[in-house]
Amino acid sequence: MNKLMPITLLLLTGCVTFNAAAKPVNVKVYETGEQIEKPMVMSRFVELRNARKIQDIDFSDQQQNKVNLAQHHGKLVMVNLWATWCAPCIKEIPAMQAIKERNQDKDFALVPISIDENPDDIKPFFEQHGFDNYATWIDPDKNVDYIMPADLLPASFILDGKGNLVGFVRGYIDWTDEGIQPYLDGLIEKYAHR
């Protein structure tokens, strides 16, 4: 019986370690300071009081190349989670395209990430809705769950210039509202070079 004790402890320790690694990282990195005044349309946006370190994970682009959020360090990153089966996402994508174009010369990156289980559904979906120029990353295994919840779509998460989570909004909002761009400009100024 005593001979089994070390093996049992080793197995239990391995299980505990595995489960701990499967949880999102929630390490506070710094206090974010005074919150930026937000327009009414952004009332559900949460600017965190403490920036949170997130795990470094890989995704794929539509050509199956490995991509990573770290490639956008030095910019404010807006991660927009979506799926082809999400009706509000269809409404949100044209606004996301406009935000990306409007901010292409700023320290800003929009990173759409599809959580569709079958990435082959994305191209026909884009063709059907006229989103041919919309580039997205794909995450069929929902690895994004390790760093941010993907249980409500659409959802947008804001990362600072070092890839720390500083804010989020879950659910549909009207990204075409005139108050959005000045608010994004404030977020870029505050967080892109943190």
PDB file of C-alpha atoms in Angstrom:
ATOM      1  CA  MET A   1       0.000   0.000   0.000  1.00  0.00           C
ATOM      2  CA  ASN A   2       2.829   2.427   0.916  1.00  0.00           C
ATOM      3  CA  LYS A   3       4.441   1.807  -2.484  1.00  0.00           C
ATOM      4  CA  LEU A   4       1.367   3.257  -4.184  1.00  0.00           C
ATOM      5  CA  MET A   5       1.365   6.451  -2.102  1.00  0.00           C
ATOM      6  CA  PRO A   6       4.069   8.330  -4.125  1.00  0.00           C
ATOM      7  CA  ILE A   7       2.413   7.387  -7.422  1.00  0.00           C
ATOM      8  CA  THR A   8      -1.003   8.471  -6.145  1.00  0.00           C
ATOM      9  CA  LEU A   9       0.409  11.797  -4.954  1.00  0.00           C
ATOM     10  CA  LEU A  10       2.156  12.324  -8.262  1.00  0.00           C
ATOM     11  CA  LEU A  11      -1.052  11.685 -10.198  1.00  0.00           C
ATOM     12  CA  LEU A  12      -3.060  13.972  -7.941  1.00  0.00           C
ATOM     13  CA  THR A  13      -0.460  16.726  -8.250  1.00  0.00           C
ATOM     14  CA  GLY A  14      -0.532  16.371 -12.033  1.00  0.00           C
ATOM     15  CA  CYS A  15      -4.312  16.720 -12.046  1.00  0.00           C
ATOM     16  CA  VAL A  16      -4.224  19.804  -9.857  1.00  0.00           C
ATOM     17  CA  THR A  17      -1.534  21.384 -12.015  1.00  0.00           C
ATOM     18  CA  PHE A  18      -3.467  20.624 -15.209  1.00  0.00           C
ATOM     19  CA  ASN A  19      -6.677  22.140 -13.861  1.00  0.00           C
ATOM     20  CA  ALA A  20      -4.887  25.253 -12.634  1.00  0.00           C
ATOM     21  CA  ALA A  21      -3.390  25.795 -16.102  1.00  0.00           C
ATOM     22  CA  ALA A  22      -6.810  25.595 -17.731  1.00  0.00           C
ATOM     23  CA  LYS A  23      -8.109  28.689 -15.915  1.00  0.00           C
ATOM     24  CA  PRO A  24      -7.741  32.232 -17.297  1.00  0.00           C
ATOM     25  CA  VAL A  25      -4.827  34.180 -15.858  1.00  0.00           C
ATOM     26  CA  ASN A  26      -6.079  36.869 -13.508  1.00  0.00           C
ATOM     27  CA  VAL A  27      -2.923  38.642 -12.346  1.00  0.00           C
ATOM     28  CA  LYS A  28      -3.247  42.365 -11.628  1.00  0.00           C
ATOM     29  CA  VAL A  29      -0.471  44.254 -13.392  1.00  0.00           C
ATOM     30  CA  TYR A  30      -1.123  47.929 -12.585  1.00  0.00           C
ATOM     31  CA  GLU A  31      -3.887  50.293 -11.515  1.00  0.00           C
ATOM     32  CA  THR A  32      -5.420  51.941 -14.565  1.00  0.00           C
ATOM     33  CA  GLY A  33      -6.106  55.262 -12.840  1.00  0.00           C
ATOM     34  CA  GLU A  34      -8.942  57.636 -13.582  1.00  0.00           C
ATOM     35  CA  GLN A  35     -11.485  56.133 -15.928  1.00  0.00           C
ATOM     36  CA  ILE A  36     -12.196  57.776 -19.260  1.00  0.00           C
ATOM     37  CA  GLU A  37     -15.623  59.360 -19.437  1.00  0.00           C
ATOM     38  CA  LYS A  38     -17.681  57.162 -21.726  1.00  0.00           C
ATOM     39  CA  PRO A  39     -20.556  58.021 -24.047  1.00  0.00           C
ATOM     40  CA  MET A  40     -24.005  56.620 -23.288  1.00  0.00           C
ATOM     41  CA  VAL A  41     -23.667  53.965 -26.005  1.00  0.00           C
ATOM     42  CA  MET A  42     -20.665  52.560 -24.104  1.00  0.00           C
ATOM     43  CA  SER A  43     -22.496  52.413 -20.757  1.00  0.00           C
ATOM     44  CA  ARG A  44     -21.989  48.626 -20.561  1.00  0.00           C
ATOM     45  CA  PHE A  45     -18.266  48.887 -21.336  1.00  0.00           C
ATOM     46  CA  VAL A  46     -16.183  48.070 -18.253  1.00  0.00           C
ATOM     47  CA  GLU A  47     -12.835  49.824 -17.961  1.00  0.00           C
ATOM     48  CA  LEU A  48     -11.003  47.747 -15.390  1.00  0.00           C
ATOM     49  CA  ARG A  49      -9.532  49.417 -12.311  1.00  0.00           C
ATOM     50  CA  ASN A  50      -6.544  47.078 -12.596  1.00  0.00           C
ATOM     51  CA  ALA A  51      -5.024  45.883 -15.863  1.00  0.00           C
ATOM     52  CA  ARG A  52      -4.932  42.088 -15.955  1.00  0.00           C
ATOM     53  CA  LYS A  53      -2.181  39.947 -17.434  1.00  0.00           C
ATOM     54  CA  ILE A  54      -3.537  37.375 -19.862  1.00  0.00           C
ATOM     55  CA  GLN A  55      -2.034  34.154 -21.103  1.00  0.00           C
ATOM     56  CA  ASP A  56      -0.099  34.186 -24.383  1.00  0.00           C
ATOM     57  CA  ILE A  57      -1.892  31.799 -26.753  1.00  0.00           C
ATOM     58  CA  ASP A  58      -1.808  31.214 -30.502  1.00  0.00           C
ATOM     59  CA  PHE A  59      -4.632  31.435 -33.009  1.00  0.00           C
ATOM     60  CA  SER A  60      -4.760  30.864 -36.776  1.00  0.00           C
ATOM     61  CA  ASP A  61      -5.583  33.236 -39.583  1.00  0.00           C
ATOM     62  CA  GLN A  62      -7.842  32.185 -42.453  1.00  0.00           C
ATOM     63  CA  GLN A  63      -4.822  30.792 -44.330  1.00  0.00           C
ATOM     64  CA  GLN A  64      -3.989  28.555 -41.315  1.00  0.00           C
ATOM     65  CA  ASN A  65      -0.910  30.612 -40.376  1.00  0.00           C
ATOM     66  CA  LYS A  66      -0.120  30.853 -36.673  1.00  0.00           C
ATOM     67  CA  VAL A  67      -0.899  34.327 -35.270  1.00  0.00           C
ATOM     68  CA  ASN A  68      -0.649  35.809 -31.816  1.00  0.00           C
ATOM     69  CA  LEU A  69      -1.857  38.929 -30.023  1.00  0.00           C
ATOM     70  CA  ALA A  70       1.772  39.755 -29.146  1.00  0.00           C
ATOM     71  CA  GLN A  71       2.324  40.857 -32.755  1.00  0.00           C
ATOM     72  CA  HIS A  72       0.281  43.972 -31.920  1.00  0.00           C
ATOM     73  CA  HIS A  73       2.277  45.094 -28.871  1.00  0.00           C
ATOM     74  CA  GLY A  74       2.612  48.879 -28.789  1.00  0.00           C
ATOM     75  CA  LYS A  75      -0.993  49.324 -29.900  1.00  0.00           C
ATOM     76  CA  LEU A  76      -4.393  49.381 -28.287  1.00  0.00           C
ATOM     77  CA  VAL A  77      -5.904  46.062 -29.364  1.00  0.00           C
ATOM     78  CA  MET A  78      -9.616  45.475 -29.691  1.00  0.00           C
ATOM     79  CA  VAL A  79     -10.370  41.746 -29.788  1.00  0.00           C
ATOM     80  CA  ASN A  80     -13.857  41.167 -31.181  1.00  0.00           C
ATOM     81  CA  LEU A  81     -15.240  37.663 -30.633  1.00  0.00           C
ATOM     82  CA  TRP A  82     -17.882  36.575 -33.113  1.00  0.00           C
ATOM     83  CA  ALA A  83     -19.366  33.566 -34.948  1.00  0.00           C
ATOM     84  CA  THR A  84     -21.292  32.958 -38.179  1.00  0.00           C
ATOM     85  CA  TRP A  85     -24.315  31.704 -36.210  1.00  0.00           C
ATOM     86  CA  CYS A  86     -24.481  34.896 -34.103  1.00  0.00           C
ATOM     87  CA  ALA A  87     -27.162  37.226 -35.529  1.00  0.00           C
ATOM     88  CA  PRO A  88     -25.965  40.369 -33.675  1.00  0.00           C
ATOM     89  CA  CYS A  89     -22.443  39.690 -34.996  1.00  0.00           C
ATOM     90  CA  ILE A  90     -23.712  40.074 -38.576  1.00  0.00           C
ATOM     91  CA  LYS A  91     -24.972  43.529 -37.644  1.00  0.00           C
ATOM     92  CA  GLU A  92     -21.719  44.422 -35.890  1.00  0.00           C
ATOM     93  CA  ILE A  93     -19.190  43.390 -38.566  1.00  0.00           C
ATOM     94  CA  PRO A  94     -19.727  46.387 -40.920  1.00  0.00           C
ATOM     95  CA  ALA A  95     -19.172  48.740 -37.971  1.00  0.00           C
ATOM     96  CA  MET A  96     -16.016  46.818 -37.034  1.00  0.00           C
ATOM     97  CA  GLN A  97     -14.775  47.183 -40.619  1.00  0.00           C
ATOM     98  CA  ALA A  98     -15.375  50.945 -40.419  1.00  0.00           C
ATOM     99  CA  ILE A  99     -13.547  51.199 -37.066  1.00  0.00           C
ATOM    100  CA  LYS A 100     -10.576  49.310 -38.488  1.00  0.00           C
ATOM    101  CA  GLU A 101     -10.372  51.600 -41.546  1.00  0.00           C
ATOM    102  CA  ARG A 102     -10.840  54.789 -39.513  1.00  0.00           C
ATOM    103  CA  ASN A 103      -8.018  53.856 -37.140  1.00  0.00           C
ATOM    104  CA  GLN A 104      -5.516  52.231 -39.503  1.00  0.00           C
ATOM    105  CA  ASP A 105      -3.007  55.086 -39.103  1.00  0.00           C
ATOM    106  CA  LYS A 106      -3.210  55.058 -35.299  1.00  0.00           C
ATOM    107  CA  ASP A 107      -1.716  52.848 -32.610  1.00  0.00           C
ATOM    108  CA  PHE A 108      -4.762  50.612 -32.839  1.00  0.00           C
ATOM    109  CA  ALA A 109      -5.430  47.077 -34.025  1.00  0.00           C
ATOM    110  CA  LEU A 110      -8.790  45.384 -34.466  1.00  0.00           C
ATOM    111  CA  VAL A 111      -8.521  41.610 -34.134  1.00  0.00           C
ATOM    112  CA  PRO A 112     -11.742  39.740 -34.948  1.00  0.00           C
ATOM    113  CA  ILE A 113     -11.644  36.144 -33.704  1.00  0.00           C
ATOM    114  CA  SER A 114     -14.212  33.637 -34.924  1.00  0.00           C
ATOM    115  CA  ILE A 115     -15.096  30.833 -32.525  1.00  0.00           C
ATOM    116  CA  ASP A 116     -16.899  28.814 -35.206  1.00  0.00           C
ATOM    117  CA  GLU A 117     -16.205  25.108 -34.775  1.00  0.00           C
ATOM    118  CA  ASN A 118     -15.893  24.691 -38.541  1.00  0.00           C
ATOM    119  CA  PRO A 119     -13.619  27.389 -40.051  1.00  0.00           C
ATOM    120  CA  ASP A 120     -14.831  26.344 -43.529  1.00  0.00           C
ATOM    121  CA  ASP A 121     -18.135  28.106 -42.729  1.00  0.00           C
ATOM    122  CA  ILE A 122     -16.460  31.520 -42.582  1.00  0.00           C
ATOM    123  CA  LYS A 123     -15.621  32.170 -46.253  1.00  0.00           C
ATOM    124  CA  PRO A 124     -19.136  31.361 -47.558  1.00  0.00           C
ATOM    125  CA  PHE A 125     -20.584  33.452 -44.719  1.00  0.00           C
ATOM    126  CA  PHE A 126     -18.403  36.426 -45.697  1.00  0.00           C
ATOM    127  CA  GLU A 127     -19.365  36.016 -49.371  1.00  0.00           C
ATOM    128  CA  GLN A 128     -23.069  35.784 -48.543  1.00  0.00           C
ATOM    129  CA  HIS A 129     -23.003  38.994 -46.471  1.00  0.00           C
ATOM    130  CA  GLY A 130     -20.511  40.977 -48.560  1.00  0.00           C
ATOM    131  CA  PHE A 131     -17.714  40.897 -45.977  1.00  0.00           C
ATOM    132  CA  ASP A 132     -15.074  39.788 -48.496  1.00  0.00           C
ATOM    133  CA  ASN A 133     -12.380  42.153 -47.152  1.00  0.00           C
ATOM    134  CA  TYR A 134     -12.933  41.311 -43.495  1.00  0.00           C
ATOM    135  CA  ALA A 135      -9.936  39.371 -42.196  1.00  0.00           C
ATOM    136  CA  THR A 136     -10.490  37.296 -39.099  1.00  0.00           C
ATOM    137  CA  TRP A 137      -8.533  34.966 -36.910  1.00  0.00           C
ATOM    138  CA  ILE A 138     -10.051  31.599 -36.132  1.00  0.00           C
ATOM    139  CA  ASP A 139     -10.280  29.640 -32.913  1.00  0.00           C
ATOM    140  CA  PRO A 140     -12.342  26.468 -33.476  1.00  0.00           C
ATOM    141  CA  ASP A 141     -11.078  24.929 -30.221  1.00  0.00           C
ATOM    142  CA  LYS A 142     -12.118  28.031 -28.222  1.00  0.00           C
ATOM    143  CA  ASN A 143      -8.643  28.492 -26.753  1.00  0.00           C
ATOM    144  CA  VAL A 144      -9.685  32.101 -26.226  1.00  0.00           C
ATOM    145  CA  ASP A 145     -11.567  30.811 -23.169  1.00  0.00           C
ATOM    146  CA  TYR A 146      -8.163  30.606 -21.471  1.00  0.00           C
ATOM    147  CA  ILE A 147      -7.855  34.392 -21.579  1.00  0.00           C
ATOM    148  CA  MET A 148     -11.388  35.806 -21.901  1.00  0.00           C
ATOM    149  CA  PRO A 149     -14.913  34.370 -21.727  1.00  0.00           C
ATOM    150  CA  ALA A 150     -16.432  33.340 -25.061  1.00  0.00           C
ATOM    151  CA  ASP A 151     -19.867  32.413 -23.756  1.00  0.00           C
ATOM    152  CA  LEU A 152     -21.679  35.571 -24.926  1.00  0.00           C
ATOM    153  CA  LEU A 153     -21.313  36.964 -28.435  1.00  0.00           C
ATOM    154  CA  PRO A 154     -20.474  39.394 -29.768  1.00  0.00           C
ATOM    155  CA  ALA A 155     -17.940  40.533 -27.214  1.00  0.00           C
ATOM    156  CA  SER A 156     -15.081  43.021 -27.432  1.00  0.00           C
ATOM    157  CA  PHE A 157     -12.029  43.063 -25.182  1.00  0.00           C
ATOM    158  CA  ILE A 158      -9.516  45.919 -25.012  1.00  0.00           C
ATOM    159  CA  LEU A 159      -5.816  45.200 -24.455  1.00  0.00           C
ATOM    160  CA  ASP A 160      -3.116  47.747 -23.695  1.00  0.00           C
ATOM    161  CA  GLY A 161       0.162  48.062 -25.601  1.00  0.00           C
ATOM    162  CA  LYS A 162       1.691  45.183 -23.639  1.00  0.00           C
ATOM    163  CA  GLY A 163      -1.267  42.862 -24.130  1.00  0.00           C
ATOM    164  CA  ASN A 164      -2.879  43.321 -20.705  1.00  0.00           C
ATOM    165  CA  LEU A 165      -6.672  43.304 -20.478  1.00  0.00           C
ATOM    166  CA  VAL A 166      -7.950  46.799 -19.566  1.00  0.00           C
ATOM    167  CA  GLY A 167     -11.632  46.673 -20.554  1.00  0.00           C
ATOM    168  CA  PHE A 168     -14.474  44.789 -22.176  1.00  0.00           C
ATOM    169  CA  VAL A 169     -18.067  44.887 -23.331  1.00  0.00           C
ATOM    170  CA  ARG A 170     -20.129  41.750 -23.835  1.00  0.00           C
ATOM    171  CA  GLY A 171     -23.140  41.715 -26.132  1.00  0.00           C
ATOM    172  CA  TYR A 172     -24.113  43.925 -29.047  1.00  0.00           C
ATOM    173  CA  ILE A 173     -23.639  47.677 -28.974  1.00  0.00           C
ATOM    174  CA  ASP A 174     -24.009  50.252 -31.747  1.00  0.00           C
ATOM    175  CA  TRP A 175     -20.402  50.801 -32.821  1.00  0.00           C
ATOM    176  CA  THR A 176     -21.593  53.371 -35.413  1.00  0.00           C
ATOM    177  CA  ASP A 177     -22.573  55.889 -32.699  1.00  0.00           C
ATOM    178  CA  GLU A 178     -20.738  59.211 -33.025  1.00  0.00           C
ATOM    179  CA  GLY A 179     -19.447  58.955 -29.443  1.00  0.00           C
ATOM    180  CA  ILE A 180     -17.472  55.775 -30.170  1.00  0.00           C
ATOM    181  CA  GLN A 181     -14.481  57.274 -32.024  1.00  0.00           C
ATOM    182  CA  PRO A 182     -13.631  59.960 -29.445  1.00  0.00           C
ATOM    183  CA  TYR A 183     -13.845  57.275 -26.750  1.00  0.00           C
ATOM    184  CA  LEU A 184     -11.552  54.942 -28.721  1.00  0.00           C
ATOM    185  CA  ASP A 185      -9.135  57.854 -29.214  1.00  0.00           C
ATOM    186  CA  GLY A 186      -9.054  58.311 -25.433  1.00  0.00           C
ATOM    187  CA  LEU A 187      -8.385  54.599 -24.909  1.00  0.00           C
ATOM    188  CA  ILE A 188      -5.598  54.670 -27.532  1.00  0.00           C
ATOM    189  CA  GLU A 189      -3.970  57.671 -25.861  1.00  0.00           C
ATOM    190  CA  LYS A 190      -4.214  56.140 -22.388  1.00  0.00           C
ATOM    191  CA  TYR A 191      -3.257  52.545 -23.107  1.00  0.00           C
ATOM    192  CA  ALA A 192      -1.408  52.028 -26.427  1.00  0.00           C
ATOM    193  CA  HIS A 193       2.037  52.758 -25.007  1.00  0.00           C
ATOM    194  CA  ARG A 194       1.523  51.479 -21.460  1.00  0.00           C
TER     195      ARG A 194
END
